[in-house]
CSV table of C-alpha atoms in Angstrom, one decimal:
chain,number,residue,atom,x,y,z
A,1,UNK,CA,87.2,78.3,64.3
A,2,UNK,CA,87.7,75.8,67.1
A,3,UNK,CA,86.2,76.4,70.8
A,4,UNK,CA,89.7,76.6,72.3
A,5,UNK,CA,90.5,79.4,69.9
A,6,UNK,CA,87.0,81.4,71.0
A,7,UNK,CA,88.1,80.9,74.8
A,8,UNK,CA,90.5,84.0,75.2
A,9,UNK,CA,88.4,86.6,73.6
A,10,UNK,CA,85.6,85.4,75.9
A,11,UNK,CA,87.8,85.4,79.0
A,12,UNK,CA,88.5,88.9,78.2
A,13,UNK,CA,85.1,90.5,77.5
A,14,UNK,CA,84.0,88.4,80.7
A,15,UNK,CA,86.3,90.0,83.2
A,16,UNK,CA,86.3,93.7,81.5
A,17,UNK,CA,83.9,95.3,84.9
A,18,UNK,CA,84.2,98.9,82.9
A,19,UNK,CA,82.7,97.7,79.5
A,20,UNK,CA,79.7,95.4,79.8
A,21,UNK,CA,77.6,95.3,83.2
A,22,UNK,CA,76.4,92.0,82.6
A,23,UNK,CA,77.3,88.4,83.5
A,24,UNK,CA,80.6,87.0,82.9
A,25,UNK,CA,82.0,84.0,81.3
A,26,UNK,CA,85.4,82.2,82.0
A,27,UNK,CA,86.9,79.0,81.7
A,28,UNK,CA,87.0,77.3,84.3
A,29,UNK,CA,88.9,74.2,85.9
A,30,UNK,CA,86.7,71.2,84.4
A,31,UNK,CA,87.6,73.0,80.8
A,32,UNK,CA,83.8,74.9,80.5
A,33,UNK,CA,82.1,78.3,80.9
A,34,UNK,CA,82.0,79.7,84.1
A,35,UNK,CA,79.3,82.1,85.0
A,36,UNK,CA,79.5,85.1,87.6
A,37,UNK,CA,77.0,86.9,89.5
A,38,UNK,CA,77.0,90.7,89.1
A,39,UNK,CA,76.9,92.3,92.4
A,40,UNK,CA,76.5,95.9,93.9
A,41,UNK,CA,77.9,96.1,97.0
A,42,UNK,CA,78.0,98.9,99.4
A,43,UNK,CA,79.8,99.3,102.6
A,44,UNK,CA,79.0,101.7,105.7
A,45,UNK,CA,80.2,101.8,109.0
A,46,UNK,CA,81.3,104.3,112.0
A,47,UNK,CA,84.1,104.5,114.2
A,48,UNK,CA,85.6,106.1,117.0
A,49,UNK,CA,89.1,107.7,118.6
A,50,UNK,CA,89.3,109.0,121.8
A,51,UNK,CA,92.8,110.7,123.3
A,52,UNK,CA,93.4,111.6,126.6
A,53,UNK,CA,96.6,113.1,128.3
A,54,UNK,CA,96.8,114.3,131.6
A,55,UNK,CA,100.7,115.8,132.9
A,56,UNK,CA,102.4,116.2,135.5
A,57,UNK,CA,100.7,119.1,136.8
A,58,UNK,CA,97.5,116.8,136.9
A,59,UNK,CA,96.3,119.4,134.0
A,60,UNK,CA,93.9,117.3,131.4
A,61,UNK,CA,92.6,117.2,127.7
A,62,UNK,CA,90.8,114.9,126.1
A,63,UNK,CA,89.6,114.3,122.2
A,64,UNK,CA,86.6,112.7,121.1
A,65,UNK,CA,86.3,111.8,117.3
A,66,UNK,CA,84.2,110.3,115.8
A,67,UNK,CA,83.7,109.5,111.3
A,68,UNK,CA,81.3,107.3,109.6
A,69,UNK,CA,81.5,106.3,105.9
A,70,UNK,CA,79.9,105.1,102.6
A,71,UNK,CA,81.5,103.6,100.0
A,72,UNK,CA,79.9,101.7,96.9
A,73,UNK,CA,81.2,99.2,94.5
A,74,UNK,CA,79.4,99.2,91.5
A,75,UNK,CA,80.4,95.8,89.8
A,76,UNK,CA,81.5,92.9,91.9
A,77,UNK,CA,81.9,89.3,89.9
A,78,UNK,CA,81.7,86.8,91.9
A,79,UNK,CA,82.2,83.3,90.4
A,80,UNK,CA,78.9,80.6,90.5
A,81,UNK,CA,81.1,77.5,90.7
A,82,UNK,CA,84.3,76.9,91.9
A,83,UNK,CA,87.2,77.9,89.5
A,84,UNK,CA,91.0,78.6,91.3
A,85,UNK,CA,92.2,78.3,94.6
A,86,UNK,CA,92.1,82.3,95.1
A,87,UNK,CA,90.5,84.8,93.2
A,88,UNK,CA,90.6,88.8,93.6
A,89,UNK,CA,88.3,90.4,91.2
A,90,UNK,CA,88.5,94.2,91.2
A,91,UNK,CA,84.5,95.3,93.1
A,92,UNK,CA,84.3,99.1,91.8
A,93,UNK,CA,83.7,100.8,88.5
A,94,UNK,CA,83.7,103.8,87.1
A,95,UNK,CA,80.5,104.9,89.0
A,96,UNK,CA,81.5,103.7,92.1
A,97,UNK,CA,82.1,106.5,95.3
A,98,UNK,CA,83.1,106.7,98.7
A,99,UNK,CA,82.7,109.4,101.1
A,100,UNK,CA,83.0,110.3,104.8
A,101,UNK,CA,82.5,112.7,107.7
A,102,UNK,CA,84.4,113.5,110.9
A,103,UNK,CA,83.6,115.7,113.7
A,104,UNK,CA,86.4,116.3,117.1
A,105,UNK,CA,85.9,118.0,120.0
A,106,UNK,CA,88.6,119.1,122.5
A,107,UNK,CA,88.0,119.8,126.3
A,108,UNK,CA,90.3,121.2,128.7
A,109,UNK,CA,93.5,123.3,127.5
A,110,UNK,CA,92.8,125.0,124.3
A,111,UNK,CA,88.8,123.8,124.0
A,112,UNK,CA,87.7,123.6,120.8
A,113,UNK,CA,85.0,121.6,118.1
A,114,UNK,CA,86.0,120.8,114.3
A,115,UNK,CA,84.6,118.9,111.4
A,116,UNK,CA,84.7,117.8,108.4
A,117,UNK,CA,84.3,115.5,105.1
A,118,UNK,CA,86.7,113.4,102.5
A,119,UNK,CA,86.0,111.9,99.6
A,120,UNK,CA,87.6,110.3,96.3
A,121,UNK,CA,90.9,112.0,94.8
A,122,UNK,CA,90.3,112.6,91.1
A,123,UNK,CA,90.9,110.0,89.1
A,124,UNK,CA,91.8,107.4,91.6
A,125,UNK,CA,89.3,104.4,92.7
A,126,UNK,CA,88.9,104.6,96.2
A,127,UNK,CA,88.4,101.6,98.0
A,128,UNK,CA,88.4,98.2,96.7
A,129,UNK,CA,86.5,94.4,97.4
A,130,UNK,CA,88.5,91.4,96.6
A,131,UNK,CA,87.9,87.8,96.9
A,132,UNK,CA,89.9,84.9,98.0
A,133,UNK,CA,89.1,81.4,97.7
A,134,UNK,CA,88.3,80.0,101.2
A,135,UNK,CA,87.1,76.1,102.1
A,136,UNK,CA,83.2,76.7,102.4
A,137,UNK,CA,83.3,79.7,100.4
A,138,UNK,CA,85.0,82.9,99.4
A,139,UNK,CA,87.1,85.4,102.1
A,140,UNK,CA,85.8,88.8,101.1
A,141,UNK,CA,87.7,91.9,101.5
A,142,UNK,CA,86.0,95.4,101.6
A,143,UNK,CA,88.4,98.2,101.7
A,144,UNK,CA,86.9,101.5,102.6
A,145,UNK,CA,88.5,104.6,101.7
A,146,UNK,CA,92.4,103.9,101.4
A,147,UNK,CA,92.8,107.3,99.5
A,148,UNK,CA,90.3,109.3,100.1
A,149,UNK,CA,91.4,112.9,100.8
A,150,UNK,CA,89.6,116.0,102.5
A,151,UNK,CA,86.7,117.7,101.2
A,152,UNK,CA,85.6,120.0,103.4
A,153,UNK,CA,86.5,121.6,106.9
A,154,UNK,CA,90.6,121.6,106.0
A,155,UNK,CA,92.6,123.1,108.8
A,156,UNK,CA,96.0,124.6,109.4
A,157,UNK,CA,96.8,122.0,111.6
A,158,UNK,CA,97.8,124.2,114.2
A,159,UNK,CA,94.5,123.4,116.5
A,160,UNK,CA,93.4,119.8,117.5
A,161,UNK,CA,90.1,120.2,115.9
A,162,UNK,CA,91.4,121.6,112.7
A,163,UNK,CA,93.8,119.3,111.2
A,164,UNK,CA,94.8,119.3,107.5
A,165,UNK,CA,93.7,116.1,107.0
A,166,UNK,CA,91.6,114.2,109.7
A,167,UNK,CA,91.8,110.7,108.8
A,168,UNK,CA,96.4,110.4,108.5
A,169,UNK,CA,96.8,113.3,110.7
A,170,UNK,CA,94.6,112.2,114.2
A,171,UNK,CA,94.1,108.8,113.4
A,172,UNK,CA,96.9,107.1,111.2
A,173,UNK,CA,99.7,109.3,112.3
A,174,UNK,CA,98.9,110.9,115.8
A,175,UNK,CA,96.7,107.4,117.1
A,176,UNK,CA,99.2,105.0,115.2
A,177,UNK,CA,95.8,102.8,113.9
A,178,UNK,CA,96.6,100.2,111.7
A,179,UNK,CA,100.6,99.6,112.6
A,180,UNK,CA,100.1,96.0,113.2
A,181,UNK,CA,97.9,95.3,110.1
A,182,UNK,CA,99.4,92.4,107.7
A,183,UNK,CA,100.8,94.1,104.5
A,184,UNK,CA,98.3,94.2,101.7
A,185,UNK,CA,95.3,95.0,104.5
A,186,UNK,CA,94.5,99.2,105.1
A,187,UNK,CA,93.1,100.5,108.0
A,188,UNK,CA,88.7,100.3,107.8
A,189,UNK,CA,88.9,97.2,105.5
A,190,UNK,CA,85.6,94.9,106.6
A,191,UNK,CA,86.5,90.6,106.7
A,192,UNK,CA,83.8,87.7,106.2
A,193,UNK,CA,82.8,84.9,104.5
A,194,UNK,CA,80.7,84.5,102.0
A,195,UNK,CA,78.7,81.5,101.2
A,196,UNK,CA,77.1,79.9,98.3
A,197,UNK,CA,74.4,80.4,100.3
A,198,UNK,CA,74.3,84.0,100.3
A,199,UNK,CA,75.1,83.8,96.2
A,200,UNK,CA,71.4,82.7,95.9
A,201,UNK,CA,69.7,85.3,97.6
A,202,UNK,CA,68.7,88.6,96.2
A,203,UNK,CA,70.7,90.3,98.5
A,204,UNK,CA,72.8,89.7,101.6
A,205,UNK,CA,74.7,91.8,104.4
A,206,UNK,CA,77.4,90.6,106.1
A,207,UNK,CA,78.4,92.7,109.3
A,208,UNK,CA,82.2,93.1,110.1
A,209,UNK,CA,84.3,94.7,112.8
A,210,UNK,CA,87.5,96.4,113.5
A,211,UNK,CA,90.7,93.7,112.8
A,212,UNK,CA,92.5,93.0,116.1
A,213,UNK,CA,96.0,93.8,114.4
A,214,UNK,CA,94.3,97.8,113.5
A,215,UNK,CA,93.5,98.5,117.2
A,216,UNK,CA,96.5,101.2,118.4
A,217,UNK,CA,97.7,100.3,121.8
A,218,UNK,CA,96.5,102.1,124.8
A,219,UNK,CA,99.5,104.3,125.9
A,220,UNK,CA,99.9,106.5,123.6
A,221,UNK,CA,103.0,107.9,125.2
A,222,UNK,CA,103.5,108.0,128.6
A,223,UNK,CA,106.1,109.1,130.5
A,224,UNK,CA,107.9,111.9,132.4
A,225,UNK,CA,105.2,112.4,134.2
A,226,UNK,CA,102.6,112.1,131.8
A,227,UNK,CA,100.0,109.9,130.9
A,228,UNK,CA,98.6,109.5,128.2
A,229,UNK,CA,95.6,106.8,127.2
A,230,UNK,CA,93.6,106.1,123.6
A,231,UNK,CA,91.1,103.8,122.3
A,232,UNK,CA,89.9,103.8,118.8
A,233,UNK,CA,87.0,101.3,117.3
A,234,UNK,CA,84.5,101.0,114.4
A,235,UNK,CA,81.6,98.5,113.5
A,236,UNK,CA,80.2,98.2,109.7
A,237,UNK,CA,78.3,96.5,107.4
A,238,UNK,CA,78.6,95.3,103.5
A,239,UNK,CA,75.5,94.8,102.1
A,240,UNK,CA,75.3,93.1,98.8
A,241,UNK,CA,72.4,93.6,95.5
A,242,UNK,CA,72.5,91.5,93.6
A,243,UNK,CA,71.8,93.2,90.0
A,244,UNK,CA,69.7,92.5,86.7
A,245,UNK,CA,71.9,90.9,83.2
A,246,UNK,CA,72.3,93.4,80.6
A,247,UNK,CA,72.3,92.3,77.4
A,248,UNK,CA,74.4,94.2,74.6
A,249,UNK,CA,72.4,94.9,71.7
């Protein structure tokens, strides 16, 4: 059988994250093998949203939130040499989890304290790390918990600290977070570079913070009196291990 015709099954058992944790092979622009690292990568960070409205009767409330998150992806590929211009390799398996917590607090009007958790919908990966081919390197994206769903603490939704589902109800919906975002990029998704540097190491962590575009603005719907004021922010990390070839026996 001629090498061309053993290229394709290659390329396939190479790329298939789910069935063999182990180093893949692809072919690559010069016509030969291309190797990839195997990577677990994990990313956790914590944020903020505050709210504060104060009316025409110079009455007041305020809410303070705050989450934090930790979300794994158990096989990342990233390519040893370079291959195509871009490249977005799916970084989370079958083991792979995310999972978060939230507390609120309201004080003035109807004072109150809430919290809470979310974590993966069933059968749905949650989060996901691509890759894009960048001069210098590769432009890493680290979503965090795009679907994730509540776990614990679920509200009515008819008190400020027990909503029915903390993330899309106070932040997405009632803080607006993320309107400005280019399409294809959620809310919590961590940006940098990664260098061939890095690739060497046995691990690496590369720090990232809030997008400007997933800031809300500031008014958060004045008028008639009222004023109202919010700020939202969150800081993370992504810390990559690299991890032992498996051989298939």
């Amino acid at each position: 059988m001629s090498r061309s015709r053993l290229a394709l099954p290659v390329l396939i058992a190479a790329l298939s994250v789910f069935a063999l944790p182990g180093v893949a092979t692809a072919k690559s622009s010069s016509g030969g093998l291309q190797t990839f690292y195997l990577f677990k990568a994990v990313f956790t960070g914590s944020g903020t949203y505050t709210r504060t409205l104060t009316t025409d009767g110079d009455d007041s409330s305020k809410i303070d939130a705050s989450f934090g998150w930790t979300t794994t992806y158990k096989n990342v590929f990233i390519p040893r040499v370079h291959a195509k211009p871009s490249v977005g390799y799916p970084g989370y398996g079958a083991q792979s989890k995310a999972s978060g917590a939230w507390q609120i607090t309201q004080t003035g009007g109807d004072a109150c304290t809430g919290n809470g958790g979310f974590g993966r919908v069933h059968g749905v990966a949650d989060g996901g790390l691509t890759l894009k081919r960048v001069s210098g390197g590769l432009r890493m994206f680290a979503s965090a918990f795009s679907t994730l769903a509540p776990v614990g603490g679920v509200g009515d939704g008819v008190s400020a600290c027990a909503p029915k589902d903390f993330w899309h109800d106070v932040v997405l919906s009632g803080g607006g977070v993320g309107n400005d975002l280019p399409d294809g990029i959620e809310p919590v998704t961590g940006i940098g570079k990664i260098t061939p540097s890095d690739l060497r190491k046995a691990s690496f962590t590369k720090n990232v913070l809030l997008p400007v575009d997933e800031a809300p603005n500031s008014d958060c719907g004045s008028g008639g009196g009222n004023v109202c004021t919010q700020s939202y922010s969150w800081t993370g990390k992504v810390t990559f291990t690299k991890t032992k070839i498996k051989s298939k026996k």
